CSV table of C-alpha atoms and ligand atoms in Angstrom, one decimal:
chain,number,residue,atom,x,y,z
Y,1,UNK,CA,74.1,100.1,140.9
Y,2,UNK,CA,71.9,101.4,138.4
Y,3,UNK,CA,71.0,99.5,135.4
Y,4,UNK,CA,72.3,101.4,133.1
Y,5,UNK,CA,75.8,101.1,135.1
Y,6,UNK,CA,75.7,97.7,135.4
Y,7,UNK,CA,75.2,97.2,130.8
Y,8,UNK,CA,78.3,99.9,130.7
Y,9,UNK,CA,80.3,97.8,133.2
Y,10,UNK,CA,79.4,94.3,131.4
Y,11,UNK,CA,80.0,96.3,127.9
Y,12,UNK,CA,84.0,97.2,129.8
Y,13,UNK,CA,84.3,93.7,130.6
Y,14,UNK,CA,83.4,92.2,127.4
Y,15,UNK,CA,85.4,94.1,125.7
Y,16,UNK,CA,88.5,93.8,128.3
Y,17,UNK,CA,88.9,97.6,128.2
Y,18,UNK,CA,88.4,99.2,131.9
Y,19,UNK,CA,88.9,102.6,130.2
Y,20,UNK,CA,89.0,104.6,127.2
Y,21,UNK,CA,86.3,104.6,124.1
Y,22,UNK,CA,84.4,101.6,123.1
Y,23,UNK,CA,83.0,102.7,119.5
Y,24,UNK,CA,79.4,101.5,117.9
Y,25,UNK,CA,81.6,100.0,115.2
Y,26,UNK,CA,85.3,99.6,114.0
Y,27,UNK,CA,86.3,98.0,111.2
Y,28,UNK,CA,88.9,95.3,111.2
Y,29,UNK,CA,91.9,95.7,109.5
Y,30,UNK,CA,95.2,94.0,109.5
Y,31,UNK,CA,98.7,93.0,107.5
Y,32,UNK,CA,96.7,91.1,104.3
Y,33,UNK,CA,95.2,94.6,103.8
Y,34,UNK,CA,97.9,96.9,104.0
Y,35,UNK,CA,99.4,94.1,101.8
Y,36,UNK,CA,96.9,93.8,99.1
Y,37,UNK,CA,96.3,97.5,98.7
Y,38,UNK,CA,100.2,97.5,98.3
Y,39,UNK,CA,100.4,95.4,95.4
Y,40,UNK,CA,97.6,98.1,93.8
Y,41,UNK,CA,99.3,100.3,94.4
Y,42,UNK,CA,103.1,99.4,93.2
Y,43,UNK,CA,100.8,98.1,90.2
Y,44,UNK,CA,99.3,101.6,89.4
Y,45,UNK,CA,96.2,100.5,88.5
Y,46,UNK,CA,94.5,102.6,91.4
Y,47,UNK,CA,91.6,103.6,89.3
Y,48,UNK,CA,88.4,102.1,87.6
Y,49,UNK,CA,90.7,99.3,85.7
Y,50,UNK,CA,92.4,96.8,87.5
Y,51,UNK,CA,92.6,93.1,88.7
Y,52,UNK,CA,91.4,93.4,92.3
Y,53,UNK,CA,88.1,94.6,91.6
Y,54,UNK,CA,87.1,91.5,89.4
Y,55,UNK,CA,88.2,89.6,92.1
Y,56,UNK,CA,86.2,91.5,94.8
Y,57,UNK,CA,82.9,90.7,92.2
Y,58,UNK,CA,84.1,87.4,91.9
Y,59,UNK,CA,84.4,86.8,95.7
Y,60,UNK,CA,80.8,88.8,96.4
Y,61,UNK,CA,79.2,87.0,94.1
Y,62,UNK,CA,80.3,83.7,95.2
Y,63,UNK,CA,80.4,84.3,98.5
Y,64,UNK,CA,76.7,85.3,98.1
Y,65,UNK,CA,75.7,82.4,95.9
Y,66,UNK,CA,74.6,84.9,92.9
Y,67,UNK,CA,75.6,84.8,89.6
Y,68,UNK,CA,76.9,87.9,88.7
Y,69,UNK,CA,77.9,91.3,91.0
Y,70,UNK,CA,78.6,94.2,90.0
Y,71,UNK,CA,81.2,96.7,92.2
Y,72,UNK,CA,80.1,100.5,93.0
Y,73,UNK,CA,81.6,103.4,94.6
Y,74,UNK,CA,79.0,102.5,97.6
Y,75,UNK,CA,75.8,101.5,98.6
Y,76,UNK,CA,74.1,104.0,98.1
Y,77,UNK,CA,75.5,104.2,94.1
Y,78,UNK,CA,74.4,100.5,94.1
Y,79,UNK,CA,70.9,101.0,95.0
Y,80,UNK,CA,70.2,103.7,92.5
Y,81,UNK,CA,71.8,101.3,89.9
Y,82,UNK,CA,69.8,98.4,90.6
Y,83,UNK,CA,66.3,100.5,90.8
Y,84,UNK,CA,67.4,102.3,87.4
Y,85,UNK,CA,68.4,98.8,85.9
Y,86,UNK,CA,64.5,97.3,86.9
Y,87,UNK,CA,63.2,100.5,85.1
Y,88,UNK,CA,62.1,102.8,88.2
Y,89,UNK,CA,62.1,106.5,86.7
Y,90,UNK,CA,60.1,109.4,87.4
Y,91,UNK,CA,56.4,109.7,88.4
Y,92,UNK,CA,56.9,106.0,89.7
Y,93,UNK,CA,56.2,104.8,93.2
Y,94,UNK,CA,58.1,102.3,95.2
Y,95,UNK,CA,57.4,100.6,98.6
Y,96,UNK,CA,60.2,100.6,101.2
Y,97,UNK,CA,60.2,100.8,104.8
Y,98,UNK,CA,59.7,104.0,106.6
Y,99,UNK,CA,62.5,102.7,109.4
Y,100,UNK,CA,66.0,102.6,107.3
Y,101,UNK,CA,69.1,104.9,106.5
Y,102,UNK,CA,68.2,107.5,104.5
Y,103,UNK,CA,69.9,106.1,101.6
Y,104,UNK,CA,66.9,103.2,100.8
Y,105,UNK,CA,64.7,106.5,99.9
Y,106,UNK,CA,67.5,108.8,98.8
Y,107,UNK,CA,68.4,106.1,95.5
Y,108,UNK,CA,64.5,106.1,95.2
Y,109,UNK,CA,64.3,109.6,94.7
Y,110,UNK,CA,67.1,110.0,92.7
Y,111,UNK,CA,65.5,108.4,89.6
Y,112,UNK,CA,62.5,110.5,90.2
Y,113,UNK,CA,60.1,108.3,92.0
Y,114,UNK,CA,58.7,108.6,95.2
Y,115,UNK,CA,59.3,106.3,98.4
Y,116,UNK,CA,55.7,105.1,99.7
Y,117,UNK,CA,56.5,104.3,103.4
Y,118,UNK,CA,55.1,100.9,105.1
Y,119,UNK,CA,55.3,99.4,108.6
Y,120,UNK,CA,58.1,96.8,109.8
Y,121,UNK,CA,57.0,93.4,111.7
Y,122,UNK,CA,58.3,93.1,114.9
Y,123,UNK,CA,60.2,90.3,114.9
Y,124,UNK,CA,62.3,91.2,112.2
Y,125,UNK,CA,62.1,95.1,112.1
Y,126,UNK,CA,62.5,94.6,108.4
Y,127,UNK,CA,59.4,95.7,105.8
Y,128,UNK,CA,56.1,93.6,106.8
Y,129,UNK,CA,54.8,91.8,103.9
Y,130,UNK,CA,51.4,91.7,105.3
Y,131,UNK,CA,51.7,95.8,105.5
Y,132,UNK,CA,52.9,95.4,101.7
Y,133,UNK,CA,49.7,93.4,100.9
Y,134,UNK,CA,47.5,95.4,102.6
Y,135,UNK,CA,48.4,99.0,101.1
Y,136,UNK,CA,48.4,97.3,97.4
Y,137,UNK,CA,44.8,95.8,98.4
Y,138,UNK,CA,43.9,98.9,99.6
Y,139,UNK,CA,45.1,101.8,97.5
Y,140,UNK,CA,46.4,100.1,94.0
Y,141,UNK,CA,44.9,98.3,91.2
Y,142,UNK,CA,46.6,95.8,88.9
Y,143,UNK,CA,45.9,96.8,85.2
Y,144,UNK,CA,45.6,94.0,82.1
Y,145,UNK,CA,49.1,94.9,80.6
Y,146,UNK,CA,50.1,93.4,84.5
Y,147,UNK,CA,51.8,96.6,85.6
Y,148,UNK,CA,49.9,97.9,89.2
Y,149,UNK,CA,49.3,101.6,89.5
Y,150,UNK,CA,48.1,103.7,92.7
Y,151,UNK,CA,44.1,103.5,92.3
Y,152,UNK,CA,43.7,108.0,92.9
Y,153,UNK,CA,46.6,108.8,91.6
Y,154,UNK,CA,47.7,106.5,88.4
Y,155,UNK,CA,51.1,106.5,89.1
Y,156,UNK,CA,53.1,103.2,88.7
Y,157,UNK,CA,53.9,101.1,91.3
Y,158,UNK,CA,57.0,99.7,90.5
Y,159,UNK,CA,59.3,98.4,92.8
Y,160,UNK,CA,59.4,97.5,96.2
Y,161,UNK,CA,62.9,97.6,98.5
Y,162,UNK,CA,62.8,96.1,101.8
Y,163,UNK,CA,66.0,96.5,104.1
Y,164,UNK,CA,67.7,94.0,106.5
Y,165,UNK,CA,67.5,95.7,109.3
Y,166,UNK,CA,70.8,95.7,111.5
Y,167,UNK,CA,71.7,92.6,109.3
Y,168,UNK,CA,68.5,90.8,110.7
Y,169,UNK,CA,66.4,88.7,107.5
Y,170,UNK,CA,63.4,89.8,106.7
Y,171,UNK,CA,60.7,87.6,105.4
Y,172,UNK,CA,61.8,88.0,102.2
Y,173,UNK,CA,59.6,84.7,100.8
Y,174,UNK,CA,56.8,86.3,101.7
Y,175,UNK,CA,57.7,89.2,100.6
Y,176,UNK,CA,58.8,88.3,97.2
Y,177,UNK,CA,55.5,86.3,97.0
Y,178,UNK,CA,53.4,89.4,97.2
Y,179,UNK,CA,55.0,91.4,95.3
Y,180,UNK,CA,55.2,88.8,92.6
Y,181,UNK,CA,51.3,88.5,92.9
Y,182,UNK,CA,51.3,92.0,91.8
Y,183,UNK,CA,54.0,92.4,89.4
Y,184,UNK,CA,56.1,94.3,91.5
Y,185,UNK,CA,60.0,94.1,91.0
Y,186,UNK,CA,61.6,93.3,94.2
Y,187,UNK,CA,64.9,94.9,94.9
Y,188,UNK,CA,66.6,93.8,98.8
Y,189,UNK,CA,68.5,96.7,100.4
Y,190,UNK,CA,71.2,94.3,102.1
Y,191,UNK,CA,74.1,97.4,102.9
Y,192,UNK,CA,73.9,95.8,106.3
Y,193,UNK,CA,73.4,92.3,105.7
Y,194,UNK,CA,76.6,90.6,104.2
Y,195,UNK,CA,76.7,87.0,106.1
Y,196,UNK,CA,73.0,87.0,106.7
Y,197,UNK,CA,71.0,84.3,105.6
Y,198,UNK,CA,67.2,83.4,105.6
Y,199,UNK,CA,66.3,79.3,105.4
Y,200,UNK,CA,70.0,79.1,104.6
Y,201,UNK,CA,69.9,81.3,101.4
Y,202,UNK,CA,72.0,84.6,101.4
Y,203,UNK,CA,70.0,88.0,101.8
Y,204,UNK,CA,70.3,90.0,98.9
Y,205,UNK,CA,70.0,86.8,96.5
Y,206,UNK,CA,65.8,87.0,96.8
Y,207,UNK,CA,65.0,89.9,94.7
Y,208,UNK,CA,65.4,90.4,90.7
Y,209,UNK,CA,68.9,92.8,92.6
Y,210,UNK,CA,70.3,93.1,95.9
Y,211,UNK,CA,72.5,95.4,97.2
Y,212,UNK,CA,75.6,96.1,99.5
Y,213,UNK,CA,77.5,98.0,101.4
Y,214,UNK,CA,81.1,98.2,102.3
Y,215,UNK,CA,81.3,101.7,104.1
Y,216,UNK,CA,83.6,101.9,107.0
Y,217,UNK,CA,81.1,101.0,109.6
Y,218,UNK,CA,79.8,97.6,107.5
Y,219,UNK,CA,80.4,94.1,108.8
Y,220,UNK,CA,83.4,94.2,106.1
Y,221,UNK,CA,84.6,97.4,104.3
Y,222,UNK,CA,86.2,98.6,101.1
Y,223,UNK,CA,86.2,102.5,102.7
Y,224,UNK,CA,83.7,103.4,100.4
Y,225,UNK,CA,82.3,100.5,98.1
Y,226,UNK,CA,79.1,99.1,97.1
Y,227,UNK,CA,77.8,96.2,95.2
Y,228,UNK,CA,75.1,94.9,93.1
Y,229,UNK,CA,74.2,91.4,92.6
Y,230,UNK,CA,71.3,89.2,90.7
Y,231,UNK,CA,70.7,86.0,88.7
Y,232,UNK,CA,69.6,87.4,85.9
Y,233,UNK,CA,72.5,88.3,83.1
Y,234,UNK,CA,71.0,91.1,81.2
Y,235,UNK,CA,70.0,92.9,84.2
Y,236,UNK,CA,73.9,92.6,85.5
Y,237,UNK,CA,74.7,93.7,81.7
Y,238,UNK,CA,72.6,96.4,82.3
Y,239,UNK,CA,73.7,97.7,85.7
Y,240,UNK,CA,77.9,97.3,84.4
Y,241,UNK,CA,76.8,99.4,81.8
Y,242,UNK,CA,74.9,102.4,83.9
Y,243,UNK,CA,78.3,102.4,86.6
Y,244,UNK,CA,80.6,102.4,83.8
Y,245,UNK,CA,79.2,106.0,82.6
Y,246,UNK,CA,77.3,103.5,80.0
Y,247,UNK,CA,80.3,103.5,77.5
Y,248,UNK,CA,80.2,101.2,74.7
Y,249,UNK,CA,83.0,98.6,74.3
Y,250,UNK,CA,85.8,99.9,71.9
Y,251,UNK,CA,89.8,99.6,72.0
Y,252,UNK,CA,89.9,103.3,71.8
Y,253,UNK,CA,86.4,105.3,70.7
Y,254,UNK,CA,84.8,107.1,73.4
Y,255,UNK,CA,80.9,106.5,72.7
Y,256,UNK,CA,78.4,106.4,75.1
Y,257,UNK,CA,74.9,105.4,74.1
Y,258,UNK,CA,72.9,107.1,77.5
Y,259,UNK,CA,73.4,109.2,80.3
Y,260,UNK,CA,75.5,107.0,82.4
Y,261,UNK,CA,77.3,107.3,85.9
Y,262,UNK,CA,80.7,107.3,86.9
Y,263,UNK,CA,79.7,104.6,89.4
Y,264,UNK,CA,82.8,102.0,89.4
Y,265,UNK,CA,84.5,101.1,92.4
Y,266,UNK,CA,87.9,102.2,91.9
Y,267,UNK,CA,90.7,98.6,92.6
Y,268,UNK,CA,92.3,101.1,95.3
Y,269,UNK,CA,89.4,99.9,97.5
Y,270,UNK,CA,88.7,96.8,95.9
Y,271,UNK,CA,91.9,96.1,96.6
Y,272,UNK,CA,91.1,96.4,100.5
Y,273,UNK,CA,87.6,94.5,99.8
Y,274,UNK,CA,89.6,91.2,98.5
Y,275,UNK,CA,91.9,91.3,101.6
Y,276,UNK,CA,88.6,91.8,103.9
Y,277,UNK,CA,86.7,88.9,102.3
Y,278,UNK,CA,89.1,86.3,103.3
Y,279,UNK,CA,88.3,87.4,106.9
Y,280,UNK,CA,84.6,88.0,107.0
Y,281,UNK,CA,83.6,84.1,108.0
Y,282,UNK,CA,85.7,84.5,110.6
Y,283,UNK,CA,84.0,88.1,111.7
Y,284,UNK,CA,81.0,86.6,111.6
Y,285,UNK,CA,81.9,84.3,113.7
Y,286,UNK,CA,83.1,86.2,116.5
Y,287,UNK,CA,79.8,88.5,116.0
Y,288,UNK,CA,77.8,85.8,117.1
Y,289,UNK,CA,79.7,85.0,120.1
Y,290,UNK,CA,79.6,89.0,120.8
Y,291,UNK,CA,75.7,88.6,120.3
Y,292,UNK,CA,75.6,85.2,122.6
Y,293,UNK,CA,77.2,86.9,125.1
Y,294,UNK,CA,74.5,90.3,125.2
Y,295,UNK,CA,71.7,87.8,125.0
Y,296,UNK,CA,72.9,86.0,128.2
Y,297,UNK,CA,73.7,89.7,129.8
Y,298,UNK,CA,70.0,90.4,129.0
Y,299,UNK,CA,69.1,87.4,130.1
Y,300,UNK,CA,70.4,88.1,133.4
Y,301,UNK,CA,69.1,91.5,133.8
Y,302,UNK,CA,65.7,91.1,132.5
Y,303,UNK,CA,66.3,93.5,129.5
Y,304,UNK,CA,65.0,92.6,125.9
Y,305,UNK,CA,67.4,91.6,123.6
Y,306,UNK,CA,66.7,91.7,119.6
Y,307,UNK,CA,67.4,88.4,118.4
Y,308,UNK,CA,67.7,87.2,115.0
Y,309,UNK,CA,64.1,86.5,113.3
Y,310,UNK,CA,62.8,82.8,113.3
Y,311,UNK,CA,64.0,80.8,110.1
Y,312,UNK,CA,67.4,83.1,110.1
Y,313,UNK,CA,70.8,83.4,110.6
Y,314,UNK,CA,71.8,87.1,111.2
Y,315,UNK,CA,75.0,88.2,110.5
Y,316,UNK,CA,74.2,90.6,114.1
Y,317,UNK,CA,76.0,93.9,112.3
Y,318,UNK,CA,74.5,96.0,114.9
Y,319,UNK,CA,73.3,94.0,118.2
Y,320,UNK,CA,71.2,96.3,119.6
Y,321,UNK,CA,68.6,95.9,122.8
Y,322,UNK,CA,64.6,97.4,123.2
Y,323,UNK,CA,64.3,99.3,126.4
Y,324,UNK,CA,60.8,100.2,128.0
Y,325,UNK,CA,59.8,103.1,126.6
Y,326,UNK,CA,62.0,106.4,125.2
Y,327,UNK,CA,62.5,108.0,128.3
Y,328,UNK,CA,64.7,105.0,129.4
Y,329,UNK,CA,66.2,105.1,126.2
Y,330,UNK,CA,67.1,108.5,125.8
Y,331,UNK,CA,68.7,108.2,129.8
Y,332,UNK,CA,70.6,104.8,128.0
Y,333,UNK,CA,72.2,106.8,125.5
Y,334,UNK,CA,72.8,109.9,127.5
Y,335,UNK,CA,75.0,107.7,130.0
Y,336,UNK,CA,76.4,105.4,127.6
Y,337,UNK,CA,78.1,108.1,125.5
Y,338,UNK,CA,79.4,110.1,128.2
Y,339,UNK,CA,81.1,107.4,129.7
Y,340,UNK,CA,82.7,106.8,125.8
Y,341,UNK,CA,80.4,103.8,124.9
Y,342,UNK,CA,78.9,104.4,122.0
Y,343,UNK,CA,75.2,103.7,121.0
Y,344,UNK,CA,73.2,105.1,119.0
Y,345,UNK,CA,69.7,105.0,118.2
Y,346,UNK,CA,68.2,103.5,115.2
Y,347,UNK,CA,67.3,106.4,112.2
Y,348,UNK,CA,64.3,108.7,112.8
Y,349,UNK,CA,61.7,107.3,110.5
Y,350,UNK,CA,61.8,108.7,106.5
Y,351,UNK,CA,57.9,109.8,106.5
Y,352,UNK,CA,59.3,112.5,109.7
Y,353,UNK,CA,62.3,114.0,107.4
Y,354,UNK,CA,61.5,117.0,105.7
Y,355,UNK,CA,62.0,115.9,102.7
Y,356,UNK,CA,60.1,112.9,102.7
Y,357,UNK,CA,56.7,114.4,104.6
Y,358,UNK,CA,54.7,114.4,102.1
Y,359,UNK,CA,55.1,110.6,100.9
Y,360,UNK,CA,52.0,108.2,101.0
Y,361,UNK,CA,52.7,105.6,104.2
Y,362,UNK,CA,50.6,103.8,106.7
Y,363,UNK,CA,50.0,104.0,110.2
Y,364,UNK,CA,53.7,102.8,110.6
Y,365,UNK,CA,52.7,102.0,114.4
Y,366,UNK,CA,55.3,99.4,115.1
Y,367,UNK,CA,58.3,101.3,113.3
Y,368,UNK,CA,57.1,104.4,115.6
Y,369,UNK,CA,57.5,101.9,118.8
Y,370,UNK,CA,60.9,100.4,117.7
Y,371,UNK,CA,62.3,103.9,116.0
Y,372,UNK,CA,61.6,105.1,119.9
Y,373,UNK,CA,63.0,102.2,122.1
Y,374,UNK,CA,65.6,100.5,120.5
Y,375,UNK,CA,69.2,101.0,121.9
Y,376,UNK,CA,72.1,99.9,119.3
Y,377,UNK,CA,74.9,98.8,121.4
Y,378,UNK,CA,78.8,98.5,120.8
Y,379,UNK,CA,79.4,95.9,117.8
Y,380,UNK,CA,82.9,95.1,116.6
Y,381,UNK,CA,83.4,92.1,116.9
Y,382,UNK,CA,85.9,92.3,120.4
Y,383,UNK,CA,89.2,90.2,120.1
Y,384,UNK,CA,89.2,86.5,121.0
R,401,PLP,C1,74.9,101.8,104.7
R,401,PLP,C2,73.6,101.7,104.1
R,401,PLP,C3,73.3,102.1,102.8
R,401,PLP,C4,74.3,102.9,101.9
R,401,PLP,O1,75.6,102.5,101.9
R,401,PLP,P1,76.7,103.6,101.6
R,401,PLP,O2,77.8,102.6,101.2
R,401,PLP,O3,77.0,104.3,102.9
R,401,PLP,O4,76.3,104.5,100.5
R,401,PLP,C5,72.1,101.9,102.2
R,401,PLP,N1,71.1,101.4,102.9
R,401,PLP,C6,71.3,101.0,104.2
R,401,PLP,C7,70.1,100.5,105.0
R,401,PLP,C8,72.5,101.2,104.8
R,401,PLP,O5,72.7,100.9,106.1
């Protein structure tokens, strides 16, 4: 049997289903839900107002250990809130990874800055803060009013957004400490990371904002729903204010002081996001046996497994496995799918999208490597 037969059969037999499709990711949904978004519904507060999506924030944020969280229409809305609320706007430059969803550089460009693309580390496939270090060393200069500007250019750098890969930490201390050095406003793209912690801190809680996601493929979903969460109350002030088309508080004027968003999760799907809360220790739970289970299988077969990063506890959204080169991958996923198992590869790399060629970057050698060989493999966590 070929190897690539032998993961499908082990994939069947984890998931106790001889036949039929196995998807990357379903979401998990049960009585409580249909329940919960119910009771919105016979209450007829579907929209913007409503009691379930303080509730949701409430949850998030304590779930999260954060102080305040603010709920968005979805992850993607949540990151261009948080990067407008630490003052990214146009001519600016922020550093992100060059291997994420298109969304991390999407919300970048959307308040008029420009993504400048860095390498990942290996063992975390998440933004390397010694890349980070280098490129500011290299190319910027930190001014006496403490703001750091591209040295040819001039233009502010501003922020810098790493992402938590497939849920896996990245080495956000080290992270945070350069970019402090610098006086560069961290903000964590954690859409995949809900359950993830690094030296028993929760992702997302690092930064001066972190974000989430709760799209139908996340470890926990809302349908469409995002999230913003910090420590610091006027930035949370500031963020309600931007997703709430930044209307001023009045029993009945309509006044809005700035150009504002229609951002707010509606309690429809906070509604669903409550209900999915009270289930996502137990999800995680059954995600790890999922991922204890491939890293024995690889084990076995003498295939390479991506494990969680040293000094972190992955919430393992998206196990996925690193194959020899992208021949073998390519063959992986070419088999896999026709036989109705889905995996997918990880994103092709921002600096090769049309749109984003021109950005500055670095060599990005180890996102190239990873962006070619890894193999994400089915996910949900299978029943017990
Ligand atoms: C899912 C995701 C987002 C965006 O979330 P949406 O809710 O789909 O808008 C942003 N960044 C990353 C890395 C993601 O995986």
């Amino acid at each position: 049997m070929s190897e690539v037969a032998a993961f499908i059969r082990a994939v069947r037999e984890l998931y106790r289903q001889p036949d039929g499709a196995i998807p990357l990711h379903a979401p998990t949904l049960g009585e409580r839900e249909k329940a919960l978004v119910s009771q919105a519904i016979d209450s007829t507060y579907v929209s913007s107002v409503g009691r379930f999506v303080t509730v949701f924030e409430q949850q998030v944020a304590d779930y999260v250990g954060a102080r305040y969280a603010v709920a968005t229409v979805n992850g993607t809305a949540a990151l261009h809130t948080a990067l407008q609320a630490v003052g990214v706007t146009s001519g600016d430059l922020v550093l992100t990874q060059a291997l994420t969803f298109v969304a991390t550089a999407n919300a970048i460009r959307y308040c008029g800055a420009d993504p400048v693309f860095l390498d990942v580390d290996a063992s975390t496939l998440g933004l390397s803060p010694a890349a980070v270090d280098e490129w500011l060393t290299q190319h910027a200069v930190r001014r006496d009013d403490g703001v750091t500007v591209h040295r040819t250019s001039g233009r502010v750098v501003r922020a810098c957004v790493p992402m938590h890969t497939l849920g896996h930490p990245v080495r956000i201390d080290a992270l945070v400490r350069v970019c402090d050095a610098w006086g560069v406003t961290v903000v964590e793209d954690a859409a995949e990371a809900l359950g993830s912690r690094y030296q028993g801190r929760h992702v997302g809680t690092f930064g001066r904002l972190g974000v989430f996601s709760f799209n139908g493929n996340k470890i926990i979903t809302t349908g469409g729903g995002g999230m913003v969460v910090t420590n610091d109350e006027a930035l949370a002030c500031r963020a309600r204010h931007l997703t709430t088309t930044a209307k001023r508080p009045h029993p009945w004027a309509f006044e809005h002081d700035e150009v504002g968003y229609n951002y707010r999760l509606p309690n429809l799907n906070a509604a669903l996001g409550v209900a999915q809360m009270e289930r996502l220790d137990d999800l995680l739970a059954r995600k790890r046996t999922l991922a204890l289970r491939y890293a024995a299988l690889c084990d076995s077969h003498g295939w390479s497994w991506i494990d969680e990063p040293p000094g972190a506890r992955s919430n393992f959204w998206l196990c996925g496995l690193m194959l020899p080169d992208v021949q073998t991958r390519d063959h992986w996923l070419g088999r896999t799918n026709e036989q109705q198992i889905g995996t997918r590869p990880l994103w092709t790399p921002m600096h090769r999208l049309p749109m984003y060629q021109h950005c500055l970057r670095d060599a990005l050698t180890v996102t190239e490597e990873w962006a070619a060989r890894v193999l994400n493999v089915p996910s949900t966590p299978p029943p017990q």
